[in-house]
Coordinates of C-alpha atoms in Angstrom, one line a residue:
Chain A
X94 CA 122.1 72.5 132.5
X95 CA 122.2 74.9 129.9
X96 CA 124.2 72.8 126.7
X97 CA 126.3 74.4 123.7
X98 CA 125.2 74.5 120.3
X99 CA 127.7 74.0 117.8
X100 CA 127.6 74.2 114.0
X101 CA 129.7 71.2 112.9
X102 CA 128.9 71.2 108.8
X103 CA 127.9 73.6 106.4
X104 CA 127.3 73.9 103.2
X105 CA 125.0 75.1 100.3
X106 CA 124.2 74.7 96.6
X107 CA 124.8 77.4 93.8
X108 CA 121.9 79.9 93.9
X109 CA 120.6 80.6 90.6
X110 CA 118.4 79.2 88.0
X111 CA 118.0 75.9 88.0
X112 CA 115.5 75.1 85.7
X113 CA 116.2 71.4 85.0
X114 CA 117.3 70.5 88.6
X115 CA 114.5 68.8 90.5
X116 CA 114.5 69.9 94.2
X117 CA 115.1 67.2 95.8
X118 CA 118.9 67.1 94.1
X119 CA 119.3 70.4 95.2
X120 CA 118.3 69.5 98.7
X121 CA 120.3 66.3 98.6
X122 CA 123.2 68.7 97.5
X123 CA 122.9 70.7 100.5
X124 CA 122.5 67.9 103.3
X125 CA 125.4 65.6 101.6
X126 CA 127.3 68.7 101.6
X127 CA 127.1 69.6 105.5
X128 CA 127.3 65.7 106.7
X129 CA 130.5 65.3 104.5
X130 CA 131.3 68.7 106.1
X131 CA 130.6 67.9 109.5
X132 CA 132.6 64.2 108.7
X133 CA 129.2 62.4 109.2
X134 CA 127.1 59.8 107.4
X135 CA 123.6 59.9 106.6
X136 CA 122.7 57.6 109.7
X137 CA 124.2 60.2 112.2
X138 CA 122.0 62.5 112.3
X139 CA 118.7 61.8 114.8
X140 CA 117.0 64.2 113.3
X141 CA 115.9 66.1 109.9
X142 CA 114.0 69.9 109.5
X143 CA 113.1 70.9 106.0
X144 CA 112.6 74.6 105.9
X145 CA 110.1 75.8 102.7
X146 CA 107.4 77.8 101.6
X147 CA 105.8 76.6 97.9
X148 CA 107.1 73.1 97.7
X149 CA 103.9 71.8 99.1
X150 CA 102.8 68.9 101.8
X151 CA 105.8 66.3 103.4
X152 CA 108.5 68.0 101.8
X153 CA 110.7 66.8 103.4
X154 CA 110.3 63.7 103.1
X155 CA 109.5 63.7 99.2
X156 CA 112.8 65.4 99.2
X157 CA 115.5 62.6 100.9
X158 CA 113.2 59.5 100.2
X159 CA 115.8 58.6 97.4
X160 CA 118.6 59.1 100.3
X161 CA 117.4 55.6 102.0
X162 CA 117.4 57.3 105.6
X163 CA 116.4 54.9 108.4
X164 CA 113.0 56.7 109.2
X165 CA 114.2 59.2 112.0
X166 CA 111.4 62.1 112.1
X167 CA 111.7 65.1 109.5
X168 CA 110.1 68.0 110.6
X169 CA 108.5 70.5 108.1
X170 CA 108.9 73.8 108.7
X171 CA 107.1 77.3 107.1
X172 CA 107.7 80.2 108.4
X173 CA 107.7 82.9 105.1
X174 CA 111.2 84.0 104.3
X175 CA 112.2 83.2 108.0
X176 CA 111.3 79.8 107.5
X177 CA 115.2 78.1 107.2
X178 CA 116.0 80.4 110.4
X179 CA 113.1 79.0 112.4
X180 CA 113.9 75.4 111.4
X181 CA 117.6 76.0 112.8
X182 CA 115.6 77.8 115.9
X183 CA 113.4 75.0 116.9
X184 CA 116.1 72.3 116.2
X185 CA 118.2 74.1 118.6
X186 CA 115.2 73.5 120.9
X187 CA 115.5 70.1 120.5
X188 CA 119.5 69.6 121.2
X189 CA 119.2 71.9 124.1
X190 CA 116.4 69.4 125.8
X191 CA 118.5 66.7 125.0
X192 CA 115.9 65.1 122.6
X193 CA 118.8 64.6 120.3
X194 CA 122.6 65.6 119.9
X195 CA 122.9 66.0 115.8
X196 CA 120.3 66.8 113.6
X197 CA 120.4 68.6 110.1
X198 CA 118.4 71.6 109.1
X199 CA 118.1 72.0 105.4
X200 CA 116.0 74.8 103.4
X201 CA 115.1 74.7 100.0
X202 CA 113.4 76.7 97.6
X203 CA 112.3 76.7 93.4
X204 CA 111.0 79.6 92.5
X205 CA 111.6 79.2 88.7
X206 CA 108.5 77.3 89.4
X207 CA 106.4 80.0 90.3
X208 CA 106.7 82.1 86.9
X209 CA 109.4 85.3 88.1
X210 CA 107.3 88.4 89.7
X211 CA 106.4 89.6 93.0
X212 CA 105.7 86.1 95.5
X213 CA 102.1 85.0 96.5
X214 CA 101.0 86.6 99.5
X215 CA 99.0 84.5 102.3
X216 CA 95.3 84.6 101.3
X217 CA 93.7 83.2 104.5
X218 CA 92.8 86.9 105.3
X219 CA 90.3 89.3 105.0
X220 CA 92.3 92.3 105.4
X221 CA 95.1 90.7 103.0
X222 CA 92.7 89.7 100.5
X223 CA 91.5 93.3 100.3
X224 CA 94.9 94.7 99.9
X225 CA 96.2 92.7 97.7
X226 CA 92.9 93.4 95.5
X227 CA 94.2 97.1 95.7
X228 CA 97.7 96.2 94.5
X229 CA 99.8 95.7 98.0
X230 CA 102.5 93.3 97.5
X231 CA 106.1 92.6 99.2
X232 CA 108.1 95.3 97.1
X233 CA 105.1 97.9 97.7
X234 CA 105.2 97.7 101.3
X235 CA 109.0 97.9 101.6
X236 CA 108.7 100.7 98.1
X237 CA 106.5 102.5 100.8
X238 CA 109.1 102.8 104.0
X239 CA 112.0 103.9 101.3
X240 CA 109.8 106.9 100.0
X241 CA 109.1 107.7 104.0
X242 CA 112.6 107.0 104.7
X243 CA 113.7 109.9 102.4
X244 CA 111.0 112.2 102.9
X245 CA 111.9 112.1 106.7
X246 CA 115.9 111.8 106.1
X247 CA 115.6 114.4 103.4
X248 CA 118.7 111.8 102.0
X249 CA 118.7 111.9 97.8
X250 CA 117.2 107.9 96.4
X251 CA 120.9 107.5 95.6
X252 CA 121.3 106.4 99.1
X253 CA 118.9 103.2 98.4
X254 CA 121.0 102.6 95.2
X255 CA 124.5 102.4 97.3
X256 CA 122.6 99.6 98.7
X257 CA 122.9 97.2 95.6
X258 CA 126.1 98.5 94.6
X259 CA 127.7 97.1 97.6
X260 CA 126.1 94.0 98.0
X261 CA 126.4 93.1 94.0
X262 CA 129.9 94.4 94.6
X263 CA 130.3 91.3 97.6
X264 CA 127.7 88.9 95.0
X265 CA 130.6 89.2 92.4
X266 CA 133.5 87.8 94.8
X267 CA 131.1 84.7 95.8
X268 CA 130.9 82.1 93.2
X269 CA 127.8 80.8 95.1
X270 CA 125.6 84.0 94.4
X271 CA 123.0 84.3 91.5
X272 CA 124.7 87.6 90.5
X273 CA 128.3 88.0 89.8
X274 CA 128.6 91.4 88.2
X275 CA 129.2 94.5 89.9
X276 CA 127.2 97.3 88.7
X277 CA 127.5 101.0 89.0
X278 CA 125.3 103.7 91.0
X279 CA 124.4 104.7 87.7
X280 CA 123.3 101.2 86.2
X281 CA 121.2 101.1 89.4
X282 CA 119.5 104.0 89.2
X283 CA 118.5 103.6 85.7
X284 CA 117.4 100.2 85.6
X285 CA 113.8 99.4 85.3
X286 CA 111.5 101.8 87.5
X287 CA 109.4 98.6 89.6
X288 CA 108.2 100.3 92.4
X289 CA 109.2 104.1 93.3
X290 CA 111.8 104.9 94.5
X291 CA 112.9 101.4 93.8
X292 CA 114.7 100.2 90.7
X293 CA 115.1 96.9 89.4
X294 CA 118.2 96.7 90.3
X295 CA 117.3 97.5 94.3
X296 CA 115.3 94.3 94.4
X297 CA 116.2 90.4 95.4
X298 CA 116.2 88.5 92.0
X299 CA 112.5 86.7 91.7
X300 CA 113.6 83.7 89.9
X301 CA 116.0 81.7 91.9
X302 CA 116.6 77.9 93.3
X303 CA 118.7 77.1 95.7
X304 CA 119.4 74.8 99.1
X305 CA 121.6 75.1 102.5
X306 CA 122.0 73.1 104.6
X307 CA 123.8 73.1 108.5
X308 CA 124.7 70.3 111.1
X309 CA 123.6 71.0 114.2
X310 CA 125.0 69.4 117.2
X311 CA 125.8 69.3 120.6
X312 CA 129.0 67.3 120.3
X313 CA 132.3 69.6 120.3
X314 CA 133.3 69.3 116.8
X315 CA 137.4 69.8 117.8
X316 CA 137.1 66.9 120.2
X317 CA 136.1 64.5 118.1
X318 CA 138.3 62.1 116.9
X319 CA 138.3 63.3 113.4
X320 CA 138.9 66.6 115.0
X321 CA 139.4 69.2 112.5
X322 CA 141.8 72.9 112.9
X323 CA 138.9 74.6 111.8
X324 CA 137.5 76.7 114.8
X325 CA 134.1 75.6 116.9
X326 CA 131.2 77.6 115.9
X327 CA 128.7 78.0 118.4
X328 CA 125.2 79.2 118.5
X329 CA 124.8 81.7 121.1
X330 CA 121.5 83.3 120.6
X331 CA 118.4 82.4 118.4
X332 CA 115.3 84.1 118.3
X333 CA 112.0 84.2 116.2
X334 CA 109.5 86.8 116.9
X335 CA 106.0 87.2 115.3
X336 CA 104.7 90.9 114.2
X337 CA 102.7 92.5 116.4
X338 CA 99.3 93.7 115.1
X339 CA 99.0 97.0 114.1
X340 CA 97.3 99.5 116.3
X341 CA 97.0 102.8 114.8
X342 CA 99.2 104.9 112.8
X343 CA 102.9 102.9 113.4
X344 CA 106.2 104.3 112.2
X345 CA 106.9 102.1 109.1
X346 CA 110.5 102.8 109.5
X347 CA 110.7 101.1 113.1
X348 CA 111.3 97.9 112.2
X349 CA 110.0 96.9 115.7
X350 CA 110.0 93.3 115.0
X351 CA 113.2 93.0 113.9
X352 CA 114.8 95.7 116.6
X353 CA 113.1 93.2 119.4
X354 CA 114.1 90.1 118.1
X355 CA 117.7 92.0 118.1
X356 CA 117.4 92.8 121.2
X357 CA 116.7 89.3 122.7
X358 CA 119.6 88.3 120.3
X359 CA 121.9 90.4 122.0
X360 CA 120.7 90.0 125.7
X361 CA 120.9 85.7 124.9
X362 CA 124.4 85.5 124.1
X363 CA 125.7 89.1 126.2
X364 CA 126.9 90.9 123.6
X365 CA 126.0 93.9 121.5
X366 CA 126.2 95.3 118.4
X367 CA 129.9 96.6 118.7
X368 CA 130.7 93.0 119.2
X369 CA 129.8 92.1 115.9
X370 CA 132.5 91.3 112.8
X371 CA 130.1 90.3 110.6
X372 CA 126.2 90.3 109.5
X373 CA 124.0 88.3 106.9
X374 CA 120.8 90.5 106.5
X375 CA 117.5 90.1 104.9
X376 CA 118.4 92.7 102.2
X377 CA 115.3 92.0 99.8
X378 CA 114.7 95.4 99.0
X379 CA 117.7 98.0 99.6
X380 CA 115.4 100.2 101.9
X381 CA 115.5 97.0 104.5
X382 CA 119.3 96.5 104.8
X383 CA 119.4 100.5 106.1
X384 CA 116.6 100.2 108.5
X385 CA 117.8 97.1 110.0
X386 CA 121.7 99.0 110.8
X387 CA 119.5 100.7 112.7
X388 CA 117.3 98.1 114.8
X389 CA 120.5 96.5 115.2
X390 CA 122.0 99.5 117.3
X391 CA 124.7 99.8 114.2
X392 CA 123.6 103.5 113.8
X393 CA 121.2 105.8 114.7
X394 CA 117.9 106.8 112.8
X395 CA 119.0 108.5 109.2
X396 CA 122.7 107.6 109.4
X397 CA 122.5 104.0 107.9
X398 CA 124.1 106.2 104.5
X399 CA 126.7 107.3 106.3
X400 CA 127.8 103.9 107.3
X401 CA 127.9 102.9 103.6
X402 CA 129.7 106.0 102.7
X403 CA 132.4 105.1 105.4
X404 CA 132.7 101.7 103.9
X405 CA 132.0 100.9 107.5
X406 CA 129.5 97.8 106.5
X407 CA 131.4 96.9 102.9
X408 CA 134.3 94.1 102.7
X409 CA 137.4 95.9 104.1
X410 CA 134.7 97.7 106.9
X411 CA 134.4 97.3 110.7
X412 CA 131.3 95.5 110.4
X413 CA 130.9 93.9 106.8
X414 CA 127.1 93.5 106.2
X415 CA 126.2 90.7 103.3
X416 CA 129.4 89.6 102.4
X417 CA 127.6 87.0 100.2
X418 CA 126.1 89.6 98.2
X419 CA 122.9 89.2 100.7
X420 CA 119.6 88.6 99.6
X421 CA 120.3 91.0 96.1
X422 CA 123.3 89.7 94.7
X423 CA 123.3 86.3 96.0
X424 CA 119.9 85.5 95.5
X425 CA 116.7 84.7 97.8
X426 CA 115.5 81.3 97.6
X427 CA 113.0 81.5 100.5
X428 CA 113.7 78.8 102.3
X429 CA 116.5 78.0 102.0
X430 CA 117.6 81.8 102.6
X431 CA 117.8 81.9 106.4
X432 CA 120.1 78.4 106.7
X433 CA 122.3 79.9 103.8
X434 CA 123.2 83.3 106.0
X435 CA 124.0 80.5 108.2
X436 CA 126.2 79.0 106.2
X437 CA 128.1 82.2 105.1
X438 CA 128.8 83.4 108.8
X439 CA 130.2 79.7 110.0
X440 CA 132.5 80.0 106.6
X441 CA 133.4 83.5 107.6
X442 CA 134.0 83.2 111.2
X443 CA 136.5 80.0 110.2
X444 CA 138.3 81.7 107.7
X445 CA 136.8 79.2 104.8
X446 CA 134.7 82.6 102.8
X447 CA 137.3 82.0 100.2
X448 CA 137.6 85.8 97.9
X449 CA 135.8 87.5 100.2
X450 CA 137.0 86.3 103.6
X451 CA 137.0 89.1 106.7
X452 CA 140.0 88.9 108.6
X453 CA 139.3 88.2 112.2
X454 CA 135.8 88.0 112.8
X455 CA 134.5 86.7 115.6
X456 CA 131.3 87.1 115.9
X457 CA 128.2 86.9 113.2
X458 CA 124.8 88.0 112.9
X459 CA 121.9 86.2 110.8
X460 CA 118.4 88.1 110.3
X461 CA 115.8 87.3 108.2
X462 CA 112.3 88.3 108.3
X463 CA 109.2 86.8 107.0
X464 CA 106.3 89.0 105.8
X465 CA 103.1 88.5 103.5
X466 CA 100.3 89.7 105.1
X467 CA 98.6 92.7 106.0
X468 CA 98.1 94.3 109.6
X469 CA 101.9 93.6 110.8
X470 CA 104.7 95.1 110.8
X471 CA 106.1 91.5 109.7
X472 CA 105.2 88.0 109.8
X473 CA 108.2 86.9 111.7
X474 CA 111.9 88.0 112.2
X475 CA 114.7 85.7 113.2
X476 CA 118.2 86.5 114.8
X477 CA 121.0 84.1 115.6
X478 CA 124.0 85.6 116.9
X479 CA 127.0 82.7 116.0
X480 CA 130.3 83.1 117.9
X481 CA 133.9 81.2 117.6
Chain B
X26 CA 78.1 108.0 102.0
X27 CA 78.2 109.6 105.3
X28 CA 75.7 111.6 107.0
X29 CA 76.9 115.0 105.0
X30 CA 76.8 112.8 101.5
X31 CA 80.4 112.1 101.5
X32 CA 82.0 109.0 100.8
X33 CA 83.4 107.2 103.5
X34 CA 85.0 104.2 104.9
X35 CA 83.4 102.0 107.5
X36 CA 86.0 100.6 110.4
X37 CA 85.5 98.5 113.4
X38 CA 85.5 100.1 116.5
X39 CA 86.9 98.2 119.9
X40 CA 84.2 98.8 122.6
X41 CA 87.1 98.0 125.2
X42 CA 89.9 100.0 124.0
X43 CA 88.5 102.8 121.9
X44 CA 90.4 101.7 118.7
X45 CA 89.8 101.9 115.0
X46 CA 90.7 98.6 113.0
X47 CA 90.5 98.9 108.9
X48 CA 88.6 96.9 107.0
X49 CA 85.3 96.3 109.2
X50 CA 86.5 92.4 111.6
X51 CA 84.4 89.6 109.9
X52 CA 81.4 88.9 112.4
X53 CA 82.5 85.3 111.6
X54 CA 85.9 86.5 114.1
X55 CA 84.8 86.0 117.6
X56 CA 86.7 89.6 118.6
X57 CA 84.3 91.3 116.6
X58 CA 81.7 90.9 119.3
X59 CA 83.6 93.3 121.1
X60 CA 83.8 96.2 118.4
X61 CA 81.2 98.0 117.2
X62 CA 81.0 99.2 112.9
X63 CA 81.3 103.0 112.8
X64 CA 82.1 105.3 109.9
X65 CA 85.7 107.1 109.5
X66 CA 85.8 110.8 108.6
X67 CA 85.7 111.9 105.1
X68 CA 89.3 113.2 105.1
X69 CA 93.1 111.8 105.8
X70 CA 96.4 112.4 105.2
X71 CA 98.7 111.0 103.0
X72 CA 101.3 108.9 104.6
X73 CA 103.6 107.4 101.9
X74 CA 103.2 106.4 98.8
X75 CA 104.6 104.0 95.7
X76 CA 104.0 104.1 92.2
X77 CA 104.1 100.6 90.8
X78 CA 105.1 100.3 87.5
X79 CA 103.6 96.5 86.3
X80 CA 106.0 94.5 84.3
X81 CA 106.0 96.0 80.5
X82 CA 104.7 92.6 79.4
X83 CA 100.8 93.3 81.2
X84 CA 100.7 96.4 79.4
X85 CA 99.0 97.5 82.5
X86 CA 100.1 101.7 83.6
X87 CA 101.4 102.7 86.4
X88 CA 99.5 103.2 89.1
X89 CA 100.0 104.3 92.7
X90 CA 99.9 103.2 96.1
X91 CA 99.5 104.8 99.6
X92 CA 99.2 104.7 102.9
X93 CA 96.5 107.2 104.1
X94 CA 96.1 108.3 107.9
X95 CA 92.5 108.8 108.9
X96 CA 91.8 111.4 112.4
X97 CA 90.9 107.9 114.3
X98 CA 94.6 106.9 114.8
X99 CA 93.4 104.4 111.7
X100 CA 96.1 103.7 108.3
X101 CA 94.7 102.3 105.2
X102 CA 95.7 101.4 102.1
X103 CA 94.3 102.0 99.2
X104 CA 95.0 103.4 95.6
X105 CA 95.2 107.4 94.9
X106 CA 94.3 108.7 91.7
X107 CA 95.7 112.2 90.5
X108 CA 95.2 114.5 88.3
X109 CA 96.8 114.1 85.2
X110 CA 100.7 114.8 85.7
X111 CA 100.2 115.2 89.2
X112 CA 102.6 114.3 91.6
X113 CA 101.7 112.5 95.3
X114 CA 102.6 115.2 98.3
X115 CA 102.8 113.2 101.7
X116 CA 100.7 115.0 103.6
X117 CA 98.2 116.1 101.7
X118 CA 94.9 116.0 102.2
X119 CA 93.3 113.2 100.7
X120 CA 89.6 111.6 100.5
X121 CA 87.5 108.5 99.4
X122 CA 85.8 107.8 96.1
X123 CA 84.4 105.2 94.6
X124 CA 86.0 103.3 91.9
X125 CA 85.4 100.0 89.8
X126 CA 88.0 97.2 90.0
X127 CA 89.3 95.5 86.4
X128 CA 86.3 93.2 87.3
X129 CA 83.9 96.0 87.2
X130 CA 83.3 95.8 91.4
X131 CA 82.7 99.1 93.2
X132 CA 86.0 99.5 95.4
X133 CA 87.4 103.1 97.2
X134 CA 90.5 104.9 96.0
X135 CA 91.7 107.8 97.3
X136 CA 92.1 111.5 95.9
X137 CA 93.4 114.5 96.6
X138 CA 91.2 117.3 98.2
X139 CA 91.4 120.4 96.0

């Protein structure tokens, strides 16, 4: 019997820096938030996940030791940047065997810790090792696909730019995001040149903290007896796919990973990409959010500009796309990233995105990929399609 | 070098399906029993490219970046140096030289064919 997945809390910390916050208050922040959200306790939940990339070994458990839980499992999950998505992913497993009905995924993420700059690749790998001895990092790869985006578009580098005016635009109307001014094409384009025909400006902040957290359960949250007004949430689809390895000279600008795991997405809950009202994308570098209109189906290949001339993916659009401010404005605290998209599509889809709400929405898309080492097109990409 | 005195990249070669892999598989990776070490042609094409500007507080210049398509159906990345006040051309011709990393080891770059 197939069971529904519902989303019964949500909630999330400021994302910013938080120099003199120890993780696990932010964590605690986050899961205290959702249960109180959800109308639980601590002791309802059968299960914890813990979603993180540089925190280190039982993280989880470091992190709600001070909570006095009553030893149900915590599972530690690391999956790159798509790390807070898989945790929600494999805990869906779980409800939908009926291992457990409630459980809480959480991600969390300080990387004030790690000094600012581009993030530590994975060096477990010959082939990454040598790269990253030439100079490859993150922003390179993605620098890379926007200078072969506009050489095969023949679109101006403004195009990238109108990128991080939109999403700082959104940023500024969250009071959870890191950023929370808008800037101008201009400011963009002259900020600090990072990597061509990137500017500072077109790239995720690199020092930011943050948690999210979600409930997960399969208990109908409006037939409880604390039953709320706010609308059910369910999960309809949730995918992770790993990068295939590359075989010979691949289109960087396919975004296979992402257009499959979109694909699966769509086929799971049977419904497409006119169906959608809103989208949380993994926006780290302005080039992404453009490629991924298209592996969703949004647009064809090239138009992704066109869309944001339209105002077709902005607040006020058919199909707002990072109404948080996404990964730029709002900030990219790795693993807690994929749980906090999460978080912004329940809000929106219940009408609780206060400043920046969509009217109407009904459905809402998460992505988030997971990259770091050479050979693949991307380590893993995750896509949860959330209905009401 | 090559057989012609060029400098050239060596690549694994799968004995089942023909294709090129870049850098040469470990012999330590049991898949590399099935691929044989061969030598790439002297010239490929340039790709894409970045030029990444390090944070002003290294003091380190800009350098560049790119993706370089060998004839094998092979992409690898490497660095490409040009001429002074040159400007990278995707699709140019490019080849392999031999450069020494900040820690004085013999590495390839690219660069373009005049």
């Amino acid at each position: 019997m197939t069971r529904d997945i519902y989303i019964s809390g949500a909630a999330m910390t400021k994302f910013g820096r938080h120099d003199a916050v120890p993780m696990p208050s932010l964590a605690q922040e986050a899961i205290l938030g959702a249960l109180a959200d959800a109308g639980l306790g601590l002791d309802d939940p059968q299960a914890f996940y813990c979603a993180n990339v540089y925190g280190g070994m039982i993280l989880g458990q470091t992190l709600v030791r001070d909570l006095g839980l009553s030893g149900m499992p915590m599972y530690n999950v690391e999956n790159a940047c798509a790390s807070g998505a898989t945790g929600i992913h494999l805990a869906r497993h779980a409800l939908l065997a009926g291992i457990y009905d409630t459980v809480v995924v959480f991600g969390v993420e300080k990387l004030t810790q790690l000094g600012g700059g581009s993030i530590p690749l994975q060096r477990n790998d010959y082939k990454t090792d040598l790269y990253a001895a030439q100079g490859m990092t993150l922003p390179a790869i993605y620098a890379m696909r926007a200078t072969r985006y506009l050489h095969e578009t023949g679109h101006a580098p403004e195009v990238l730019g109108q990128v991080a005016v939109k999403n700082r635009r959104h940023g500024a109307l969250n009071p959870l995001s890191q950023a929370r001014n808008e800037v101008s094409l201009e400011e963009v384009m002259n900020s600090r040149k990072v990597y061509d025909p990137l500017t500072l400006l077109q790239c995720c902040p690199s020092t930011v903290d943050g948690a999210a957290a979600v409930v997960l359960t399969t208990k109908r949250p409006s037939a409880g007896s604390s039953a709320t007004r706010r609308p059910d949430v369910r999960v309809r689809a949730s995918v992770v796919q790993s990068g295939k390895r590359e075989e010979g000279l691949e289109d960087i600008l396919d975004a296979e990973i992402t257009a499959r795991a979109a694909h699966l997405a769509f086929e799971q809950a049977g419904l497409g990409p006119d169906d959608l009202g809103v989208i949380e994308l993994h926006d780290a570098f302005t080039i992404a959010e453009l490629l991924y209109y298209e592996a969703f189906g949004l647009c064809g290949r090239g138009e992704g500009p066109r869309l944001l001339a339209d105002g077709v993916t902005a607040l006020g659009g058919r199909v707002p796309v990072n109404p948080s401010g996404g990964l730029i404005a709002k900030g990219h605290p790795l693993g807690a990233t994929g749980v906090a998209q999460m978080v912004e599509v329940v809000w929106q889809l219940q009408g609780r995105a206060e400043g920046r709400q969509i009217e109407g929405a009904k459905v809402g898309l998460t992505q988030c990929t997971g990259g770091g080492i050479a050979g693949v097109d991307h380590a893993a990409s995750a896509v949860h399609i959330l209905t009401v | 070098m090559n057989d012609t005195g060029q400098v050239a990249l060596i690549a694994s070669r799968s004995k089942i399906s023909g294709k090129y892999y870049f850098p040469v598989l470990p012999e330590s990776i049991p898949v590399s029993r099935d691929c044989e070490v061969v030598t790439l042609s002297p010239e490929a094409s340039l790709y894409s490219f970045t030029v990444v500007h390090p944070s002003p507080k290294t003091g380190q210049p800009p350098f560049t970046l790119a993706y370089a398509d060998f004839p094998e159906q092979v992409r690898v990345l490497g660095r490409l140096k040009l001429p002074e006040g040159a400007c990278p051309m995707i699709g140019a011709r490019l080849r392999v030289e031999l450069d020494a990393t900040a820690g004085g080891e013999q590495t390839y770059v690219f660069v373009p064919v005049q």
